PDB file of C-alpha atoms in Angstrom:
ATOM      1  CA  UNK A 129       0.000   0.000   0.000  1.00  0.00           C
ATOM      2  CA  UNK A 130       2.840   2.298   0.969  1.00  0.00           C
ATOM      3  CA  UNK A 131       4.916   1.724  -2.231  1.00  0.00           C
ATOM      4  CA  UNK A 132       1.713   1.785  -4.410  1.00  0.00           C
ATOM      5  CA  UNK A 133       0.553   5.039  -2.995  1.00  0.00           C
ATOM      6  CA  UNK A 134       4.776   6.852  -3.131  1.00  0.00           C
ATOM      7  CA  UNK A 135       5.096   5.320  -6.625  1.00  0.00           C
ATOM      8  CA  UNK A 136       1.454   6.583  -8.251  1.00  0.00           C
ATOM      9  CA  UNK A 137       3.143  10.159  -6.081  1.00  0.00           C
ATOM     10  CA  UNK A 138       6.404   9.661  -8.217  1.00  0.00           C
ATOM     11  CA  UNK A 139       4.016   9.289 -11.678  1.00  0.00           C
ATOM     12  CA  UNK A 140       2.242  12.085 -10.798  1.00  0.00           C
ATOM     13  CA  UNK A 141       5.245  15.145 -10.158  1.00  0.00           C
ATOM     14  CA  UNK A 142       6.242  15.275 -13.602  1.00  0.00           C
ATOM     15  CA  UNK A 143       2.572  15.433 -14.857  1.00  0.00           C
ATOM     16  CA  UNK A 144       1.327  18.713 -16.875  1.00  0.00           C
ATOM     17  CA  UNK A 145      -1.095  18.793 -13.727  1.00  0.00           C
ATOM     18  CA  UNK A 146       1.333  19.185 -11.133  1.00  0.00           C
ATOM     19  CA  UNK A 147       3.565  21.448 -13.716  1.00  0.00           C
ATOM     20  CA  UNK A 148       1.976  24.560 -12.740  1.00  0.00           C
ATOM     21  CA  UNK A 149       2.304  23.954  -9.265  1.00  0.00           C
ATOM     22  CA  UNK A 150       5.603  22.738  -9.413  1.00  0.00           C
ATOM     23  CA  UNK A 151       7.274  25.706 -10.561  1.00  0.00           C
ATOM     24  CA  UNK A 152       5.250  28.087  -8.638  1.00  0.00           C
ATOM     25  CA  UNK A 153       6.548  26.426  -5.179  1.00  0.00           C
ATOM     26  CA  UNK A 154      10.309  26.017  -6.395  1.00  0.00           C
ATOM     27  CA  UNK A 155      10.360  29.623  -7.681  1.00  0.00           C
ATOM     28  CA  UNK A 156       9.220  30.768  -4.745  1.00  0.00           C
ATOM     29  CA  UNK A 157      11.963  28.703  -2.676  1.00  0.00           C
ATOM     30  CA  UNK A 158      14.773  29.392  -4.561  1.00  0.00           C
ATOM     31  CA  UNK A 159      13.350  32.654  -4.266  1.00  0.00           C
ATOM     32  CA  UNK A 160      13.194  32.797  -0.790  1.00  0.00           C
ATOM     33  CA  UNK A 161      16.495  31.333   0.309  1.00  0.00           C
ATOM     34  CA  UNK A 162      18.209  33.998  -1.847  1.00  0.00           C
ATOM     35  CA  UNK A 163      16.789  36.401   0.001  1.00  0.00           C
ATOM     36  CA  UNK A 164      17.754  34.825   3.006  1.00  0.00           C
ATOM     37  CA  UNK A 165      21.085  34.050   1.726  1.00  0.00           C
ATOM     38  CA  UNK A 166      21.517  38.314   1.411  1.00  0.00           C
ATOM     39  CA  UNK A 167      20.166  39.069   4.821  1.00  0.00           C
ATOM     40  CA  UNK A 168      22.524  36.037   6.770  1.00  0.00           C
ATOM     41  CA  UNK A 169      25.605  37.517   4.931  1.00  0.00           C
ATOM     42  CA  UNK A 170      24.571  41.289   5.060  1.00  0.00           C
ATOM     43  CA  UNK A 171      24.561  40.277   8.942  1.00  0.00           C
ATOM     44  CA  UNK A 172      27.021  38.546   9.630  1.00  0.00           C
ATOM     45  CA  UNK A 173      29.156  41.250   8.094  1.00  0.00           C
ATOM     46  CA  UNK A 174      27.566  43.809   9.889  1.00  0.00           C
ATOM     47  CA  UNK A 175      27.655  42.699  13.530  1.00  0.00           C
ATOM     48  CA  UNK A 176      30.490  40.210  13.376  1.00  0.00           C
ATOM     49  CA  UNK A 177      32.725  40.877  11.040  1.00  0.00           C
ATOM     50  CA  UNK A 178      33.802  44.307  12.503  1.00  0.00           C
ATOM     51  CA  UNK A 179      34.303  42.512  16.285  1.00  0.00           C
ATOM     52  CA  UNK A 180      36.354  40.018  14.590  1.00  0.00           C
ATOM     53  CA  UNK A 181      38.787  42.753  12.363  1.00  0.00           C
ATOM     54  CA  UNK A 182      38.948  44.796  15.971  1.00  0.00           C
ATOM     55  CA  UNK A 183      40.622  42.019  17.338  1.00  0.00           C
ATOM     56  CA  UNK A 184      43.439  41.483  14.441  1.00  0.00           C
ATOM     57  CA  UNK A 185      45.456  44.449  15.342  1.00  0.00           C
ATOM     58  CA  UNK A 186      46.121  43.503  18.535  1.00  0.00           C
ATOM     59  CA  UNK A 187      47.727  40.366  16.979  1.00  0.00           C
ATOM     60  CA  UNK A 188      51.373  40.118  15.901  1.00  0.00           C
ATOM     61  CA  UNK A 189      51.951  40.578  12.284  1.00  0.00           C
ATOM     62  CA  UNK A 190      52.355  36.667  11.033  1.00  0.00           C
ATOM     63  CA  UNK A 191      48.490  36.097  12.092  1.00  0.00           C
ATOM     64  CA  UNK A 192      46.988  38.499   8.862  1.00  0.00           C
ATOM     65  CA  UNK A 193      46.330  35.283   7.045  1.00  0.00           C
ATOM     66  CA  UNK A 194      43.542  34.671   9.762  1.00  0.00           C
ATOM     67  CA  UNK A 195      41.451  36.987   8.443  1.00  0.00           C
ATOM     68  CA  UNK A 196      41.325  34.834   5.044  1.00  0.00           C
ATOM     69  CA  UNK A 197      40.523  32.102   7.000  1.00  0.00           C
ATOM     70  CA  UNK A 198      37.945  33.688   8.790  1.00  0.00           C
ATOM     71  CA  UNK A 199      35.993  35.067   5.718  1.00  0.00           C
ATOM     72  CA  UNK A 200      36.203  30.967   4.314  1.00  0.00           C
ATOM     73  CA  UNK A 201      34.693  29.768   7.676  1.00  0.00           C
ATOM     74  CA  UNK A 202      32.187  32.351   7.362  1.00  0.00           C
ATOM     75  CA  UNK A 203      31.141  31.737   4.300  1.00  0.00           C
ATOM     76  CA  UNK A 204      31.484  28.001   5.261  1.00  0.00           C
ATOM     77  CA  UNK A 205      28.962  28.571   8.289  1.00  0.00           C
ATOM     78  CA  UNK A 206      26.654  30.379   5.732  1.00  0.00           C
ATOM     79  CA  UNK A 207      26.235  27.744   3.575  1.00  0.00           C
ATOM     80  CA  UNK A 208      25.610  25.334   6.253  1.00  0.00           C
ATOM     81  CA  UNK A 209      22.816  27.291   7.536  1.00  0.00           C
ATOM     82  CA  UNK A 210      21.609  27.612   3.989  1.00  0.00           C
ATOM     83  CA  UNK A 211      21.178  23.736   3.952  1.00  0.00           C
ATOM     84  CA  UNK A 212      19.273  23.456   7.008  1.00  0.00           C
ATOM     85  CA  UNK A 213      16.895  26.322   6.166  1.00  0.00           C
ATOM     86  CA  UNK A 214      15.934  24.500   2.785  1.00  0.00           C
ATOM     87  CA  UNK A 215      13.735  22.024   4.782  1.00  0.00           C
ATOM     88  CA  UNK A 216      11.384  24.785   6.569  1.00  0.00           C
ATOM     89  CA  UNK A 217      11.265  27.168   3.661  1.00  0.00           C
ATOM     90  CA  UNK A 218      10.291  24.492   1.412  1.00  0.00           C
ATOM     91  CA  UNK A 219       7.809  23.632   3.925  1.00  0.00           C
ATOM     92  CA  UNK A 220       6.094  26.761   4.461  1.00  0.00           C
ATOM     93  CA  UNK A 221       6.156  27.709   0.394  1.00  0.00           C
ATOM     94  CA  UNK A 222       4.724  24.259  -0.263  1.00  0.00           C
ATOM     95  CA  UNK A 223       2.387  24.675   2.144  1.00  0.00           C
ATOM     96  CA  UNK A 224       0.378  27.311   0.152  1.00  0.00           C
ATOM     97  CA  UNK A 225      -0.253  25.309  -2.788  1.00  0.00           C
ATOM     98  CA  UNK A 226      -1.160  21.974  -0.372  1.00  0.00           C
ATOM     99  CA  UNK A 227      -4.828  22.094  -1.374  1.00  0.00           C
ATOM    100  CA  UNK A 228      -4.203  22.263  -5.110  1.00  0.00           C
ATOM    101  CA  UNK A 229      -1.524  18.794  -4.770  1.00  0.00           C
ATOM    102  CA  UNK A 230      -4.814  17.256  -3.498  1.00  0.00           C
ATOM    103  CA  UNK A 231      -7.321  18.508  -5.821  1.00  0.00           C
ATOM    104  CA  UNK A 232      -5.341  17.754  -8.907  1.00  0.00           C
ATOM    105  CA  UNK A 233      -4.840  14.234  -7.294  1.00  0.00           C
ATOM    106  CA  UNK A 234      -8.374  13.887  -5.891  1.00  0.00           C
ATOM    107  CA  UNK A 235      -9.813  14.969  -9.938  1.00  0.00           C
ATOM    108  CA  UNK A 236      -7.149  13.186 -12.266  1.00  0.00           C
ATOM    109  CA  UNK A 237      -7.075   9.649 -10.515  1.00  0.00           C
ATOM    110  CA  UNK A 238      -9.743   9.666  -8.193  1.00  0.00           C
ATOM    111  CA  UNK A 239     -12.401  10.740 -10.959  1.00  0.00           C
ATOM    112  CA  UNK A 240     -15.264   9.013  -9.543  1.00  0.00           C
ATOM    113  CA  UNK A 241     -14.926  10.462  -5.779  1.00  0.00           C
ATOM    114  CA  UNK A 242     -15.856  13.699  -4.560  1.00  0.00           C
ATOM    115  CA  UNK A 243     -13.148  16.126  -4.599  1.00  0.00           C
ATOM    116  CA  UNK A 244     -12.194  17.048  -0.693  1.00  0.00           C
ATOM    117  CA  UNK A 245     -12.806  20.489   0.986  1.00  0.00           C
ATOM    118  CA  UNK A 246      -9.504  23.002   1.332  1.00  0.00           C
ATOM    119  CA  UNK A 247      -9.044  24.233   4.490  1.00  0.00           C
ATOM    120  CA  UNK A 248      -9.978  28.235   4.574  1.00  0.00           C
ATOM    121  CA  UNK A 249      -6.871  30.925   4.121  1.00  0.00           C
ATOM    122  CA  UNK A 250      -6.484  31.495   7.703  1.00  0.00           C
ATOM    123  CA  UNK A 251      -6.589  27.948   8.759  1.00  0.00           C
ATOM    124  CA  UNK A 252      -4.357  27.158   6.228  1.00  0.00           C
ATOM    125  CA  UNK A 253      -1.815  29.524   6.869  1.00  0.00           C
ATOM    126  CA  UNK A 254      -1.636  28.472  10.583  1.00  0.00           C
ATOM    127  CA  UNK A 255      -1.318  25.345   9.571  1.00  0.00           C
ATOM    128  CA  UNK A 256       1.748  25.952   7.096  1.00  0.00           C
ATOM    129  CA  UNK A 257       3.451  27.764   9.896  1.00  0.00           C
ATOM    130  CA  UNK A 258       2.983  25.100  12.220  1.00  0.00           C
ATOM    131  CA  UNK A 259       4.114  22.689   9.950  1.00  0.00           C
ATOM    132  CA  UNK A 260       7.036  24.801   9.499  1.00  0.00           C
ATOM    133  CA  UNK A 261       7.782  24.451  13.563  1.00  0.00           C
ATOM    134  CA  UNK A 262       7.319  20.985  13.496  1.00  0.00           C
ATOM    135  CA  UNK A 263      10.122  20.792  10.390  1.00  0.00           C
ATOM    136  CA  UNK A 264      12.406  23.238  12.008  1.00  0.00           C
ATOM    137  CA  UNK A 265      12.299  21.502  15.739  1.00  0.00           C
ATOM    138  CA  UNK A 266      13.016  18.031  14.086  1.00  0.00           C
ATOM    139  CA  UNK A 267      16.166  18.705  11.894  1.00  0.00           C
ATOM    140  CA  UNK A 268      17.281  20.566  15.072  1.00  0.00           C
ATOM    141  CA  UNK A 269      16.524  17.692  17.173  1.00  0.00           C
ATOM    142  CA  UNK A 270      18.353  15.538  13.952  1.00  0.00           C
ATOM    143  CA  UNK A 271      21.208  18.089  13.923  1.00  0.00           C
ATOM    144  CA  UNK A 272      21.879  17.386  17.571  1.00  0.00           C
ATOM    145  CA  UNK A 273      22.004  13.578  17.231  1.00  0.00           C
ATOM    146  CA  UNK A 274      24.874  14.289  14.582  1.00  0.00           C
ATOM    147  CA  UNK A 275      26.795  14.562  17.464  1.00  0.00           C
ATOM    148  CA  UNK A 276      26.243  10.663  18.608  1.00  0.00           C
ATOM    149  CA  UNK A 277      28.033   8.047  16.408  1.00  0.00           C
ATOM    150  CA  UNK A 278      25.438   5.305  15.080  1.00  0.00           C
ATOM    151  CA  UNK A 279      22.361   7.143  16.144  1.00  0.00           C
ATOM    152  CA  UNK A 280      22.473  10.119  13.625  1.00  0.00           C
ATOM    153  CA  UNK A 281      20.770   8.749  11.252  1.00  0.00           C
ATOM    154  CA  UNK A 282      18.340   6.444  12.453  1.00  0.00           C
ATOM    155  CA  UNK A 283      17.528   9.805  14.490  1.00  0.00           C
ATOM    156  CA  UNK A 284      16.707  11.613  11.216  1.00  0.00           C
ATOM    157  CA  UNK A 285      14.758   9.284  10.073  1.00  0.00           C
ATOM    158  CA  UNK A 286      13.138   7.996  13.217  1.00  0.00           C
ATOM    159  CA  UNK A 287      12.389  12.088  14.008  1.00  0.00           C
ATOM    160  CA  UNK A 288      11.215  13.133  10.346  1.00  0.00           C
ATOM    161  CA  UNK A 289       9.409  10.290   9.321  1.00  0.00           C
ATOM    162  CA  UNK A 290       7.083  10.591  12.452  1.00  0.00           C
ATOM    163  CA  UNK A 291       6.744  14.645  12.031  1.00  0.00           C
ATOM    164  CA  UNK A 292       5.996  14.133   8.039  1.00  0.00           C
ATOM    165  CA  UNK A 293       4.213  11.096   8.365  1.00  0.00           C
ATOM    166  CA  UNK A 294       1.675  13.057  11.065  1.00  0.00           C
ATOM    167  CA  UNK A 295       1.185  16.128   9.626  1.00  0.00           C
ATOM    168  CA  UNK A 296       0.786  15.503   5.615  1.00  0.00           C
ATOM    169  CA  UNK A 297      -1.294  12.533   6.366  1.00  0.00           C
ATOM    170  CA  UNK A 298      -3.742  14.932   8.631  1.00  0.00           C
ATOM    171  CA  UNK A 299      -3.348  17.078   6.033  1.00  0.00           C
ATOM    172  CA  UNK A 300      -5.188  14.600   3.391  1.00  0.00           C
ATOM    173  CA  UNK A 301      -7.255  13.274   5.705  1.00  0.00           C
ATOM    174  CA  UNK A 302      -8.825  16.514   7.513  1.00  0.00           C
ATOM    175  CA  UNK A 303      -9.787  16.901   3.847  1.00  0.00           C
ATOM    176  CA  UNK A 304     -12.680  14.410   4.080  1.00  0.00           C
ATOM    177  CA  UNK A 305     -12.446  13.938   7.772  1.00  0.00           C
ATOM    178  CA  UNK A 306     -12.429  17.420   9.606  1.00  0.00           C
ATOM    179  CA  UNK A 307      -9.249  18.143  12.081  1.00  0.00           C
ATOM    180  CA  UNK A 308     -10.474  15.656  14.987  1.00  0.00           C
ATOM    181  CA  UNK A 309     -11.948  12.748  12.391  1.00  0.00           C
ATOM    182  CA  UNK A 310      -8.204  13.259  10.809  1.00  0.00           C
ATOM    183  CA  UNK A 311      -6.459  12.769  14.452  1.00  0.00           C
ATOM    184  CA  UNK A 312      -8.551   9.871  15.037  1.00  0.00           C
ATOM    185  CA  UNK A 313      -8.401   8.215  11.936  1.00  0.00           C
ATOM    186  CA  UNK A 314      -4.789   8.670  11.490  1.00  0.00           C
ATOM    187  CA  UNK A 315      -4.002   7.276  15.072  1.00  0.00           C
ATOM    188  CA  UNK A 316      -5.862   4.224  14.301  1.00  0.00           C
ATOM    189  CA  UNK A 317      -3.572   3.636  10.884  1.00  0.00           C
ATOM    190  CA  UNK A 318      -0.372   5.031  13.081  1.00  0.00           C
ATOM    191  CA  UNK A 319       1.856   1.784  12.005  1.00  0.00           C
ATOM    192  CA  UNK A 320       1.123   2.380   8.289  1.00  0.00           C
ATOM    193  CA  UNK A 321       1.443   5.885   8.353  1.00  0.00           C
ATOM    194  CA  UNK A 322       4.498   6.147  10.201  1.00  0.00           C
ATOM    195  CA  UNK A 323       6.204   4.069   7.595  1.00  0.00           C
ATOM    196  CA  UNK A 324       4.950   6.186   4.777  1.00  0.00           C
ATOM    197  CA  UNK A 325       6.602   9.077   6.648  1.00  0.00           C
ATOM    198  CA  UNK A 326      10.097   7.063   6.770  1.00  0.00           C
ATOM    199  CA  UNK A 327       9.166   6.931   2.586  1.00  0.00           C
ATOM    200  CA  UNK A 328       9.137  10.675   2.720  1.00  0.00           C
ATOM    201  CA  UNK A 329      12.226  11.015   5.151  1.00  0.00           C
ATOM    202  CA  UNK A 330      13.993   9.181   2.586  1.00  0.00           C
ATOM    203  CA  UNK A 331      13.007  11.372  -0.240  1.00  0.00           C
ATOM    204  CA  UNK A 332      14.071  14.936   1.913  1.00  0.00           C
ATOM    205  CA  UNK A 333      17.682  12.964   2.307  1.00  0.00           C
ATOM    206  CA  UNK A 334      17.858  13.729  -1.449  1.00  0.00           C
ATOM    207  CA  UNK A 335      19.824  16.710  -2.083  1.00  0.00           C
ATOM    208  CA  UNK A 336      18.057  19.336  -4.440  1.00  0.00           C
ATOM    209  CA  UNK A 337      15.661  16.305  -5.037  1.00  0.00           C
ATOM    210  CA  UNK A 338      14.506  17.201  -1.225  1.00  0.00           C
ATOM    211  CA  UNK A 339      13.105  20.730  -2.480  1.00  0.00           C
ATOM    212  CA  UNK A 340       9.952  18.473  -4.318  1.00  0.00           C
ATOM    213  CA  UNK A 341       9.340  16.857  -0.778  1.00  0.00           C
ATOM    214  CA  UNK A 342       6.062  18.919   0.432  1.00  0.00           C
ATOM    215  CA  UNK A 343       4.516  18.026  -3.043  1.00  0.00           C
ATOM    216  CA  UNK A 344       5.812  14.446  -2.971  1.00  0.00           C
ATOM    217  CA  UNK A 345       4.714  14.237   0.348  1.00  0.00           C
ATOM    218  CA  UNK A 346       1.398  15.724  -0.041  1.00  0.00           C
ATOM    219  CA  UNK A 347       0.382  13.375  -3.170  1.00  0.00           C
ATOM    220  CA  UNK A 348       1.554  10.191  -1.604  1.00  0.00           C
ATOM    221  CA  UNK A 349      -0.322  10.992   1.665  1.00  0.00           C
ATOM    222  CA  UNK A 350      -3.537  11.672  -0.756  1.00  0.00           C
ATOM    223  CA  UNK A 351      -3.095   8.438  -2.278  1.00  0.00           C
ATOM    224  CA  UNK A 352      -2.173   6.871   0.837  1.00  0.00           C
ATOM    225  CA  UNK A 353      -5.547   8.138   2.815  1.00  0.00           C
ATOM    226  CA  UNK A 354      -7.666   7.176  -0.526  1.00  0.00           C
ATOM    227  CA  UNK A 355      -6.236   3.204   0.078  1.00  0.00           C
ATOM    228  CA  UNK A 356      -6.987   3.486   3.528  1.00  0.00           C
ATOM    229  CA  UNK A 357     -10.567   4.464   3.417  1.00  0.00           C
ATOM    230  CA  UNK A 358     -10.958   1.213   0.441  1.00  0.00           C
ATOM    231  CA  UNK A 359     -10.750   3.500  -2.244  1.00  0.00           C
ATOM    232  CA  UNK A 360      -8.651   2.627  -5.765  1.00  0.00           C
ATOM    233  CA  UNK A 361      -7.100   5.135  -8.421  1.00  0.00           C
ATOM    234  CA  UNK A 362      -9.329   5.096 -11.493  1.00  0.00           C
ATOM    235  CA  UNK A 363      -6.967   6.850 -14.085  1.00  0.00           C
ATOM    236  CA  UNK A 364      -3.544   7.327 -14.727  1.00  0.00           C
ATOM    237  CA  UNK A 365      -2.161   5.366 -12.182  1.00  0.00           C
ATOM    238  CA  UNK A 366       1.115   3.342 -12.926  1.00  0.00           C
ATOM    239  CA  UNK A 367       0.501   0.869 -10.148  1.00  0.00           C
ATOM    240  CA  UNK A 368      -3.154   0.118 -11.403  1.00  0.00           C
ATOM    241  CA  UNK A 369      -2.494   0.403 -14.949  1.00  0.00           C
ATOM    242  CA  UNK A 370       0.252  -2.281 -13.873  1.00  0.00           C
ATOM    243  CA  UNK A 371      -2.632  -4.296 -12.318  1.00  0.00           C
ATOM    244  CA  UNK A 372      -4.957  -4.159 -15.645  1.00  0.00           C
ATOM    245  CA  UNK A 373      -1.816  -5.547 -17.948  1.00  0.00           C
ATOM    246  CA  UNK A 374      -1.172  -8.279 -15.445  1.00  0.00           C
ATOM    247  CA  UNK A 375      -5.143  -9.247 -15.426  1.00  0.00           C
ATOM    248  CA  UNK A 376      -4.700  -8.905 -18.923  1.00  0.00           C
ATOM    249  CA  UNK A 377      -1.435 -11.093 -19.958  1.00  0.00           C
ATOM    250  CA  UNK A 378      -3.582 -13.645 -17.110  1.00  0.00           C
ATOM    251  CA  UNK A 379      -6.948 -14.084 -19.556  1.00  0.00           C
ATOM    252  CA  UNK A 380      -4.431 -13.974 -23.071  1.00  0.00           C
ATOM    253  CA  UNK A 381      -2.226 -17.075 -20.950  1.00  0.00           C
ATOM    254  CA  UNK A 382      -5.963 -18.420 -19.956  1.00  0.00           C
ATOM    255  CA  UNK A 383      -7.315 -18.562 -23.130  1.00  0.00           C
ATOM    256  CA  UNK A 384      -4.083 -19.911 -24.477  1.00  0.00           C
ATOM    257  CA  UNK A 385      -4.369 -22.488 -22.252  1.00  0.00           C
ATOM    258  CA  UNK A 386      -8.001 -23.466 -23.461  1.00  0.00           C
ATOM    259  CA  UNK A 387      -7.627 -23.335 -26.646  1.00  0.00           C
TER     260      UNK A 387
END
């Protein structure tokens, strides 16, 4: 179920569907961490850098190569901050276009099901910022574990897949559900969905690939809720299309068989 629902996901990104909202949420993160690119360097160069070149001339002639140094490490520390902001900005970008990941899903291959209700501006807004808390406390949580051989990554994933798993799963289901049918429903499935989160842990450990996650995420979850409630993908999808062949290369063999 998990691999049918993050593979039919995989078939759907590169869709002229999703197109739209692809670019839209990757402009707007690349985008974004520019600008937040300019305003970490533009800082650090304003309130550090000056503390750091009023300490040089107090320091014998032979140490001038440190300020070299320093201005690598700086821009070393920049880019690693860089890296860990690209989980919560994608997050909170992604998060505005949530809805239309699981209305294009909900139309192209669930045709005959009604299409779920979006969650109003204001809720939804709250509930890209908390998402965005949620991100930004677990890769901190992650970051820390870096620190303790053998557990760093089963951390990450441990951490992440239960915080993704949660909340785009909640996200589908509170679609159909309401918030406390979604809670309920997704606690009673908490096995299956956690795993699905590890699925979309895996795909954030992707660099560049990890910028797609919220709209990977949000599409598998769909899916994911759909097979959950007993409900199949009508159209388009590769894992049900793979089901017709098979039931079809079964009669041909049949008939074969007979004759």
């Amino acid at each position: 179920m998990i691999l049918t629902a993050a593979l039919n996901a995989l078939y759907r990104l590169p869709s002229p569907e999703f197109r739209s909202v692809l670019w839209k949420s990757l402009g707007l993160t690349l985008l974004a961490l520019i600008a937040l690119w300019a305003l970490a360097r533009q800082f650090f160069f304003w309130l550090a850098w000056p503390w750091f070149e009023n300490m040089l001339p107090a320091m014998p002639d032979w140490t001038s190569w440190l300020g070299l140094f320093a201005a690598i490490a700086a821009g070393f520390v920049l880019a690693l901050l860089l890296a860990f902001l690209i989980a919560p900005v994608t997050a909170l970008i992604a998060g505005m276009f949530l809805d239309d990941v699981a209305e294009i899903i909900e139309r192209e291959d669930y045709s005959n099901e009604p299409v779920g209700t979006p969650m109003p501006v204001g809720r939804s807004l709250v509930y890209s910022l908390k998402f965005l808390v949620v991100v930004i406390l677990g890769n901190l949580f992650a970051l820390l574990m870096l620190l303790i051989p053998g557990v760093n990554l089963i951390a990450f994933f441990i951490v992440n897949g239960y915080l993704l798993g949660r909340e785009f799963f909640e996200f589908a289901a509170m679609r159909y559900r309401g918030e406390d049918g979604a809670k309920a429903f997704r606690e009673e499935n908490r096995i299956t969905v956690f795993l699905g989160g590890l699925v979309i842990a895996g795909f954030m450990a992707i660099p560049l690939i990890n910028l797609l996650t919220p709209l990977f995420a949000a599409a598998m979850m769909v899916h994911l809720h759909k097979a959950l409630s007993g409900k199949k993908p009508v159209t388009r999808a590769p894992c049900a299309r793979l089901g017709t062949r098979r039931s079809n290369t079964f009669k041909l063999e049949h008939n074969f068989t007979l004759n």
